[in-house]
Amino acid sequence: TVCSVKQALSGQVEAGRKVTVRGWVRTIRESKGGLSFVNVTDGSCFDPIQAVVTDQVANYETDVKRLTTGAGLIVTGTLVPSQGKGQRFEIQAETVEVTGFVDDPLTYPIQPKPHTMEFLREVAHLRPRTNLFGAVTRVRHTMMTAIHRWLTEQGFFWINTPIITTSDAEGAGDMFRLSTLDLANLPRLPDGKIDFRKDFFGREAFLTVSGQLNVEAYCLAMSKVYTFGPTFRAENSNTPRHLAEFWMVEPEIAFADLAADADCAEGFLKAIFKAVLEERADDMAFFAERVLPEAISRLENFIAQPFERIDYTDAIEILKKADQKFEFPVAWGVDLQTEHERHLAEKHIGRPVVVMNYPEAIKAFYMRLNDDEKTVAAMDVLAPGIGEIIGGSQREERLDYLDTRMAKFGLDAETYGWYRDLRRYGTVPHAGFGLGFERLLVYVCGLSNIRDAIPYPRVAGSAEF
Ligand code: 4AD
Ligand code: MG
């Protein structure tokens, strides 16, 4: 039987059976007397399986002794209980077929030794071969599937919202403009300059910054929906927390207010962490050992405690009294900076906190104005060690209020006509949030840079691979 390394190691295949494992050499050790130990990995789980190869194997001298880290191979042999510590099974190899040697093993970038993260970013096509990126990739998959599973269990429908849009969902202006680049027929302004506002087949179009507005339309028919896909932000910020292309999951719930929205966000995050701890214990043990000692315990604590909820206004009072000196001064009306968010979640409260009801002037146009007329029903979920991971709000469902806010933000009622319709035809209270998927993955794995949480990071000034 052909089986994965995971199947062979986990006891899914009976000992004594003849198995074929296909993968790559992680390490190889030759001992005296025609005996080699080849650790084979295929990405299916953290641990490699050891193949014990003797000189009874026909191509031992010609092939097996030439194997180096990274070579591709197919090993067939008997699965037997292992004497070695930390592994239950190994393969007594009968045949070893080498599908590809490594050209010039001395310059192969992925040597069996620690590499810097900076170096690995330069070889993004090879970094999935390392222990670390194998683990990140598996955890990423587990989190993605846990998100779909939990939302489905809660009765949400997955809506596929467009990547090409005409509206600025956040009203923040940090969008990538699309162009057909039809150089022979560029639309021109009367003065001869290129009219970029017509360069997408006679229209203006952008890459989406959020699927929220589109998903709201489906929410107001299907009740519980979410969108989950790549989103784009043309923020020219070179930080360890920002990507130009990142994945965002955005649930939207009809007949929900801000408190119900916060309940959903809390249940959602806890379900994701639980899935990671249950399904990726091998990878999490590696992160705890090699990357961040508290990688596992902090997820356990996160799950065990209820989130704290505080008002923005109270958060400002706490920050004003803090004995910490902040780079950005604190006053009612300012947006919270990462240093403020981390102070709240780490020093003051010491667990995840939902900050609610922010000043209306610093939040997006679609957020619902509170009765005080100074704040909107917005929430941010802040986590110790990272700061904001979720941003959400109750939406403005009253047309007159929405129009006032849109005018304030300089948004054109015609472009957003379809969005206004949602308030004209059977409007209901509704709320939702957005989770930056890579920010959460950074947190779970204890990484220090978001560029290591996505296979091919796109940031200002870099889009290789
Ligand atoms: O707070 P944001 O901008 O909220 C929205 O886009 C809303 N439409 C969400 C909603 O209510 N449906 O972004 C949501 C989250 C942030 O909390 C952050 O985790 C992440 O997206 N995020 C980024 N992640 C990586 N790189 C960037 N440049 C990011 N910008 C936001
Ligand atoms: Mg935000």
mmCIF file of C-alpha atoms in Angstrom, residues 120-415:
data_model
loop_
_atom_site.group_PDB
_atom_site.id
_atom_site.type_symbol
_atom_site.label_atom_id
_atom_site.label_comp_id
_atom_site.label_asym_id
_atom_site.label_seq_id
_atom_site.Cartn_x
_atom_site.Cartn_y
_atom_site.Cartn_z
ATOM 1 C CA LEU A 120 13.729 32.020 4.229
ATOM 2 C CA ARG A 121 11.592 34.857 2.825
ATOM 3 C CA GLU A 122 14.107 35.100 -0.011
ATOM 4 C CA VAL A 123 13.457 31.453 -0.856
ATOM 5 C CA ALA A 124 9.679 31.455 -0.439
ATOM 6 C CA HIS A 125 9.403 28.617 -2.974
ATOM 7 C CA LEU A 126 11.613 26.359 -0.851
ATOM 8 C CA ARG A 127 10.672 27.390 2.684
ATOM 9 C CA PRO A 128 7.694 24.983 2.902
ATOM 10 C CA ARG A 129 10.372 22.277 3.145
ATOM 11 C CA THR A 130 11.475 23.470 6.575
ATOM 12 C CA ASN A 131 10.004 22.149 9.817
ATOM 13 C CA LEU A 132 8.748 25.607 10.690
ATOM 14 C CA PHE A 133 6.926 26.368 7.466
ATOM 15 C CA GLY A 134 5.530 22.854 7.240
ATOM 16 C CA ALA A 135 4.014 23.415 10.688
ATOM 17 C CA VAL A 136 2.702 26.912 9.820
ATOM 18 C CA THR A 137 1.140 25.539 6.637
ATOM 19 C CA ARG A 138 -0.667 22.730 8.440
ATOM 20 C CA VAL A 139 -1.922 25.053 11.194
ATOM 21 C CA ARG A 140 -3.097 27.503 8.528
ATOM 22 C CA HIS A 141 -5.125 24.761 6.869
ATOM 23 C CA THR A 142 -6.597 23.606 10.184
ATOM 24 C CA MET A 143 -7.655 27.152 11.068
ATOM 25 C CA MET A 144 -9.204 27.742 7.639
ATOM 26 C CA THR A 145 -11.226 24.548 7.785
ATOM 27 C CA ALA A 146 -12.181 25.135 11.447
ATOM 28 C CA ILE A 147 -13.558 28.536 10.426
ATOM 29 C CA HIS A 148 -15.741 27.069 7.694
ATOM 30 C CA ARG A 149 -16.818 24.216 9.958
ATOM 31 C CA TRP A 150 -17.776 26.366 12.957
ATOM 32 C CA LEU A 151 -19.657 28.937 10.901
ATOM 33 C CA THR A 152 -21.496 26.169 9.063
ATOM 34 C CA GLU A 153 -22.456 24.554 12.380
ATOM 35 C CA GLN A 154 -23.804 27.911 13.552
ATOM 36 C CA GLY A 155 -26.004 28.155 10.443
ATOM 37 C CA PHE A 156 -23.958 30.593 8.340
ATOM 38 C CA PHE A 157 -23.780 30.435 4.543
ATOM 39 C CA TRP A 158 -20.508 31.142 2.770
ATOM 40 C CA ILE A 159 -20.986 33.920 0.208
ATOM 41 C CA ASN A 160 -18.305 34.447 -2.428
ATOM 42 C CA THR A 161 -17.981 38.206 -2.717
ATOM 43 C CA PRO A 162 -16.110 39.829 -5.601
ATOM 44 C CA ILE A 163 -12.460 40.800 -5.632
ATOM 45 C CA ILE A 164 -13.015 43.451 -8.299
ATOM 46 C CA THR A 165 -15.219 46.221 -6.926
ATOM 47 C CA THR A 166 -16.233 49.798 -7.574
ATOM 48 C CA SER A 167 -16.914 50.853 -3.994
ATOM 49 C CA ASP A 168 -14.471 51.546 -1.198
ATOM 50 C CA ALA A 169 -15.908 49.338 1.534
ATOM 51 C CA GLU A 170 -13.931 50.961 4.331
ATOM 52 C CA GLY A 171 -14.068 54.498 2.920
ATOM 53 C CA ALA A 172 -10.394 54.796 3.828
ATOM 54 C CA GLY A 173 -9.073 55.255 0.305
ATOM 55 C CA ASP A 174 -6.303 52.648 0.473
ATOM 56 C CA MET A 175 -7.351 50.699 -2.615
ATOM 57 C CA PHE A 176 -5.440 49.287 -5.548
ATOM 58 C CA ARG A 177 -6.778 50.673 -8.799
ATOM 59 C CA LEU A 178 -7.307 48.288 -11.692
ATOM 60 C CA SER A 179 -6.312 49.055 -15.228
ATOM 61 C CA THR A 180 -6.859 47.110 -18.429
ATOM 62 C CA LEU A 181 -3.508 48.499 -19.602
ATOM 63 C CA ASP A 182 -4.812 48.663 -23.132
ATOM 64 C CA LEU A 183 -1.991 50.994 -24.055
ATOM 65 C CA ALA A 184 -3.242 51.689 -27.562
ATOM 66 C CA ASN A 185 -6.667 52.794 -26.333
ATOM 67 C CA LEU A 186 -6.108 54.511 -23.014
ATOM 68 C CA PRO A 187 -9.062 56.684 -22.049
ATOM 69 C CA ARG A 188 -8.087 60.359 -22.188
ATOM 70 C CA LEU A 189 -9.213 63.478 -20.392
ATOM 71 C CA PRO A 190 -9.888 66.583 -22.537
ATOM 72 C CA ASP A 191 -6.371 67.822 -21.740
ATOM 73 C CA GLY A 192 -4.887 64.584 -23.133
ATOM 74 C CA LYS A 193 -3.923 63.056 -19.801
ATOM 75 C CA ILE A 194 -4.841 59.429 -19.099
ATOM 76 C CA ASP A 195 -8.237 59.107 -17.418
ATOM 77 C CA PHE A 196 -7.521 56.393 -14.882
ATOM 78 C CA ARG A 197 -11.116 56.595 -13.705
ATOM 79 C CA LYS A 198 -12.221 54.970 -16.944
ATOM 80 C CA ASP A 199 -9.395 52.538 -17.445
ATOM 81 C CA PHE A 200 -11.259 49.412 -16.425
ATOM 82 C CA PHE A 201 -13.273 48.933 -19.632
ATOM 83 C CA GLY A 202 -14.604 52.473 -19.427
ATOM 84 C CA ARG A 203 -15.125 52.394 -15.674
ATOM 85 C CA GLU A 204 -13.239 52.801 -12.458
ATOM 86 C CA ALA A 205 -12.528 49.619 -10.502
ATOM 87 C CA PHE A 206 -10.431 48.465 -7.573
ATOM 88 C CA LEU A 207 -9.311 45.377 -5.710
ATOM 89 C CA THR A 208 -11.583 44.867 -2.728
ATOM 90 C CA VAL A 209 -10.518 46.019 0.748
ATOM 91 C CA SER A 210 -13.387 44.079 2.354
ATOM 92 C CA GLY A 211 -16.359 42.024 1.194
ATOM 93 C CA GLN A 212 -18.548 43.465 3.919
ATOM 94 C CA LEU A 213 -20.878 45.648 1.864
ATOM 95 C CA ASN A 214 -21.577 42.804 -0.542
ATOM 96 C CA VAL A 215 -22.095 40.324 2.234
ATOM 97 C CA GLU A 216 -24.521 42.680 4.001
ATOM 98 C CA ALA A 217 -26.828 42.364 0.991
ATOM 99 C CA TYR A 218 -26.864 38.581 1.375
ATOM 100 C CA CYS A 219 -27.271 38.897 5.134
ATOM 101 C CA LEU A 220 -30.468 40.840 4.562
ATOM 102 C CA ALA A 221 -31.902 37.798 2.816
ATOM 103 C CA MET A 222 -30.120 34.777 4.261
ATOM 104 C CA SER A 223 -29.768 36.014 7.898
ATOM 105 C CA LYS A 224 -26.369 34.491 8.717
ATOM 106 C CA VAL A 225 -23.636 34.694 6.099
ATOM 107 C CA TYR A 226 -19.896 35.170 5.788
ATOM 108 C CA THR A 227 -17.314 35.941 3.169
ATOM 109 C CA PHE A 228 -13.784 34.545 3.351
ATOM 110 C CA GLY A 229 -11.216 35.388 0.755
ATOM 111 C CA PRO A 230 -8.236 37.539 -0.158
ATOM 112 C CA THR A 231 -8.477 41.273 0.467
ATOM 113 C CA PHE A 232 -6.132 44.044 -0.583
ATOM 114 C CA ARG A 233 -4.899 47.188 1.124
ATOM 115 C CA ALA A 234 -2.649 49.715 -0.531
ATOM 116 C CA GLU A 235 -1.308 50.915 2.801
ATOM 117 C CA ASN A 236 2.286 51.824 2.257
ATOM 118 C CA SER A 237 3.187 50.596 5.710
ATOM 119 C CA ASN A 238 6.186 48.432 6.224
ATOM 120 C CA THR A 239 5.308 46.759 9.521
ATOM 121 C CA PRO A 240 5.327 43.197 10.849
ATOM 122 C CA ARG A 241 1.480 43.339 10.999
ATOM 123 C CA HIS A 242 0.484 44.582 7.545
ATOM 124 C CA LEU A 243 0.217 42.818 4.215
ATOM 125 C CA ALA A 244 -0.942 44.293 0.901
ATOM 126 C CA GLU A 245 -2.811 41.030 0.259
ATOM 127 C CA PHE A 246 -4.299 39.157 3.207
ATOM 128 C CA TRP A 247 -7.208 36.832 3.890
ATOM 129 C CA MET A 248 -10.162 38.049 5.841
ATOM 130 C CA VAL A 249 -13.230 36.212 7.140
ATOM 131 C CA GLU A 250 -16.269 38.419 7.665
ATOM 132 C CA PRO A 251 -19.421 37.023 9.281
ATOM 133 C CA GLU A 252 -22.587 39.134 9.122
ATOM 134 C CA ILE A 253 -25.680 38.477 11.257
ATOM 135 C CA ALA A 254 -29.201 39.832 10.822
ATOM 136 C CA PHE A 255 -31.148 40.987 13.890
ATOM 137 C CA ALA A 256 -27.890 41.215 15.860
ATOM 138 C CA ASP A 257 -26.674 44.148 17.917
ATOM 139 C CA LEU A 258 -23.138 44.901 19.047
ATOM 140 C CA ALA A 259 -23.327 42.627 22.103
ATOM 141 C CA ALA A 260 -24.477 39.680 19.963
ATOM 142 C CA ASP A 261 -21.675 40.481 17.522
ATOM 143 C CA ALA A 262 -19.113 40.323 20.349
ATOM 144 C CA ASP A 263 -20.601 37.015 21.538
ATOM 145 C CA CYS A 264 -20.169 35.585 18.073
ATOM 146 C CA ALA A 265 -16.566 36.817 17.786
ATOM 147 C CA GLU A 266 -15.717 35.239 21.141
ATOM 148 C CA GLY A 267 -17.236 31.847 20.312
ATOM 149 C CA PHE A 268 -15.604 31.927 16.915
ATOM 150 C CA LEU A 269 -12.056 32.614 18.170
ATOM 151 C CA LYS A 270 -12.339 29.985 20.885
ATOM 152 C CA ALA A 271 -13.545 27.369 18.400
ATOM 153 C CA ILE A 272 -10.577 28.069 16.110
ATOM 154 C CA PHE A 273 -8.083 27.738 18.971
ATOM 155 C CA LYS A 274 -9.697 24.541 20.176
ATOM 156 C CA ALA A 275 -9.432 23.003 16.726
ATOM 157 C CA VAL A 276 -5.733 23.924 16.535
ATOM 158 C CA LEU A 277 -4.970 22.413 19.944
ATOM 159 C CA GLU A 278 -6.885 19.234 19.142
ATOM 160 C CA GLU A 279 -5.847 18.694 15.546
ATOM 161 C CA ARG A 280 -2.317 20.089 15.428
ATOM 162 C CA ALA A 281 -0.802 19.024 18.732
ATOM 163 C CA ASP A 282 2.397 17.950 16.948
ATOM 164 C CA ASP A 283 2.957 21.335 15.315
ATOM 165 C CA MET A 284 1.962 23.282 18.421
ATOM 166 C CA ALA A 285 4.467 21.288 20.494
ATOM 167 C CA PHE A 286 7.132 22.363 18.016
ATOM 168 C CA PHE A 287 6.130 26.055 18.270
ATOM 169 C CA ALA A 288 6.194 25.852 22.058
ATOM 170 C CA GLU A 289 9.621 24.232 22.015
ATOM 171 C CA ARG A 290 11.304 26.306 19.334
ATOM 172 C CA VAL A 291 9.436 29.556 18.808
ATOM 173 C CA LEU A 292 7.513 30.689 21.881
ATOM 174 C CA PRO A 293 7.322 28.722 25.165
ATOM 175 C CA GLU A 294 3.780 29.946 25.945
ATOM 176 C CA ALA A 295 2.419 29.119 22.468
ATOM 177 C CA ILE A 296 0.122 26.413 23.807
ATOM 178 C CA SER A 297 -0.670 27.766 27.274
ATOM 179 C CA ARG A 298 -1.819 31.128 25.983
ATOM 180 C CA LEU A 299 -4.317 29.482 23.643
ATOM 181 C CA GLU A 300 -5.570 27.381 26.548
ATOM 182 C CA ASN A 301 -5.957 30.523 28.682
ATOM 183 C CA PHE A 302 -7.728 32.305 25.851
ATOM 184 C CA ILE A 303 -10.270 29.477 25.633
ATOM 185 C CA ALA A 304 -10.719 29.181 29.407
ATOM 186 C CA GLN A 305 -11.558 32.816 30.179
ATOM 187 C CA PRO A 306 -14.469 35.003 29.159
ATOM 188 C CA PHE A 307 -13.355 38.070 27.216
ATOM 189 C CA GLU A 308 -13.461 41.373 29.053
ATOM 190 C CA ARG A 309 -15.658 44.060 27.462
ATOM 191 C CA ILE A 310 -14.995 47.743 27.997
ATOM 192 C CA ASP A 311 -16.121 50.991 26.453
ATOM 193 C CA TYR A 312 -13.676 53.049 24.444
ATOM 194 C CA THR A 313 -14.301 55.939 26.830
ATOM 195 C CA ASP A 314 -13.260 53.781 29.811
ATOM 196 C CA ALA A 315 -10.267 52.457 27.867
ATOM 197 C CA ILE A 316 -9.075 56.050 27.383
ATOM 198 C CA GLU A 317 -9.349 56.662 31.140
ATOM 199 C CA ILE A 318 -7.332 53.511 31.851
ATOM 200 C CA LEU A 319 -4.648 54.564 29.368
ATOM 201 C CA LYS A 320 -4.466 58.076 30.798
ATOM 202 C CA LYS A 321 -3.760 56.604 34.231
ATOM 203 C CA ALA A 322 -1.233 54.062 32.935
ATOM 204 C CA ASP A 323 2.271 54.322 34.336
ATOM 205 C CA GLN A 324 3.588 53.591 30.839
ATOM 206 C CA LYS A 325 4.791 56.419 28.591
ATOM 207 C CA PHE A 326 3.205 56.115 25.147
ATOM 208 C CA GLU A 327 4.677 57.332 21.906
ATOM 209 C CA PHE A 328 1.209 58.474 20.762
ATOM 210 C CA PRO A 329 -0.531 60.675 23.347
ATOM 211 C CA VAL A 330 -3.893 59.512 24.683
ATOM 212 C CA ALA A 331 -7.020 61.658 24.593
ATOM 213 C CA TRP A 332 -10.701 61.005 23.969
ATOM 214 C CA GLY A 333 -11.162 60.982 20.207
ATOM 215 C CA VAL A 334 -7.823 59.464 19.151
ATOM 216 C CA ASP A 335 -7.680 56.063 17.497
ATOM 217 C CA LEU A 336 -6.004 53.420 19.620
ATOM 218 C CA GLN A 337 -2.476 52.578 18.493
ATOM 219 C CA THR A 338 -0.891 49.148 18.834
ATOM 220 C CA GLU A 339 0.967 50.262 21.992
ATOM 221 C CA HIS A 340 -2.358 51.292 23.570
ATOM 222 C CA GLU A 341 -4.083 48.089 22.507
ATOM 223 C CA ARG A 342 -1.293 45.976 23.896
ATOM 224 C CA HIS A 343 -1.264 47.875 27.158
ATOM 225 C CA LEU A 344 -4.964 47.182 27.593
ATOM 226 C CA ALA A 345 -4.861 43.512 26.650
ATOM 227 C CA GLU A 346 -1.536 42.665 28.308
ATOM 228 C CA LYS A 347 -0.783 44.927 31.261
ATOM 229 C CA HIS A 348 -4.116 46.211 32.392
ATOM 230 C CA ILE A 349 -6.513 43.369 31.731
ATOM 231 C CA GLY A 350 -4.232 40.446 30.954
ATOM 232 C CA ARG A 351 -6.632 38.644 28.649
ATOM 233 C CA PRO A 352 -8.548 39.270 25.439
ATOM 234 C CA VAL A 353 -10.626 42.410 25.588
ATOM 235 C CA VAL A 354 -13.380 43.795 23.389
ATOM 236 C CA VAL A 355 -13.281 47.583 23.208
ATOM 237 C CA MET A 356 -16.659 48.998 22.197
ATOM 238 C CA ASN A 357 -18.303 52.263 21.160
ATOM 239 C CA TYR A 358 -15.566 54.301 19.516
ATOM 240 C CA PRO A 359 -15.828 57.999 18.570
ATOM 241 C CA GLU A 360 -17.797 58.259 15.342
ATOM 242 C CA ALA A 361 -15.198 60.465 13.638
ATOM 243 C CA ILE A 362 -12.497 57.767 13.599
ATOM 244 C CA LYS A 363 -14.631 54.860 12.398
ATOM 245 C CA ALA A 364 -16.093 53.763 9.052
ATOM 246 C CA PHE A 365 -19.191 55.351 7.502
ATOM 247 C CA TYR A 366 -21.385 52.227 7.800
ATOM 248 C CA MET A 367 -21.208 51.962 11.588
ATOM 249 C CA ARG A 368 -24.347 52.639 13.586
ATOM 250 C CA LEU A 369 -24.508 55.948 15.434
ATOM 251 C CA ASN A 370 -25.197 55.497 19.148
ATOM 252 C CA ASP A 371 -27.813 57.529 21.017
ATOM 253 C CA ASP A 372 -25.112 59.815 22.438
ATOM 254 C CA GLU A 373 -24.472 60.866 18.798
ATOM 255 C CA LYS A 374 -20.744 60.972 19.621
ATOM 256 C CA THR A 375 -19.897 57.298 19.336
ATOM 257 C CA VAL A 376 -20.669 54.429 16.979
ATOM 258 C CA ALA A 377 -21.438 50.791 17.780
ATOM 259 C CA ALA A 378 -17.967 49.582 16.803
ATOM 260 C CA MET A 379 -15.862 46.917 18.469
ATOM 261 C CA ASP A 380 -12.265 45.767 18.240
ATOM 262 C CA VAL A 381 -11.089 42.507 19.775
ATOM 263 C CA LEU A 382 -7.616 42.973 21.234
ATOM 264 C CA ALA A 383 -5.423 40.060 22.243
ATOM 265 C CA PRO A 384 -2.380 40.047 24.512
ATOM 266 C CA GLY A 385 0.765 39.828 22.436
ATOM 267 C CA ILE A 386 -0.707 41.208 19.247
ATOM 268 C CA GLY A 387 -3.354 43.935 19.640
ATOM 269 C CA GLU A 388 -6.294 44.177 17.230
ATOM 270 C CA ILE A 389 -7.255 40.895 15.579
ATOM 271 C CA ILE A 390 -10.911 41.568 14.890
ATOM 272 C CA GLY A 391 -12.726 44.730 13.881
ATOM 273 C CA GLY A 392 -16.504 44.824 13.711
ATOM 274 C CA SER A 393 -19.639 46.846 14.271
ATOM 275 C CA GLN A 394 -23.385 47.052 14.281
ATOM 276 C CA ARG A 395 -24.296 48.547 10.919
ATOM 277 C CA GLU A 396 -26.303 51.722 10.386
ATOM 278 C CA GLU A 397 -29.640 50.317 9.264
ATOM 279 C CA ARG A 398 -31.509 53.674 9.245
ATOM 280 C CA LEU A 399 -31.391 55.325 5.832
ATOM 281 C CA ASP A 400 -31.439 58.940 7.030
ATOM 282 C CA TYR A 401 -28.562 58.330 9.440
ATOM 283 C CA LEU A 402 -26.608 56.452 6.778
ATOM 284 C CA ASP A 403 -27.037 59.306 4.311
ATOM 285 C CA THR A 404 -25.795 61.811 6.848
ATOM 286 C CA ARG A 405 -22.715 59.707 7.585
ATOM 287 C CA MET A 406 -21.989 59.058 3.910
ATOM 288 C CA ALA A 407 -22.176 62.777 3.157
ATOM 289 C CA LYS A 408 -19.788 63.412 6.040
ATOM 290 C CA PHE A 409 -17.312 60.939 4.537
ATOM 291 C CA GLY A 410 -17.722 62.480 1.073
ATOM 292 C CA LEU A 411 -19.176 59.273 -0.369
ATOM 293 C CA ASP A 412 -21.331 59.540 -3.427
ATOM 294 C CA ALA A 413 -24.938 58.369 -2.937
ATOM 295 C CA GLU A 414 -25.134 57.080 -6.510
ATOM 296 C CA THR A 415 -22.154 54.717 -6.300
#
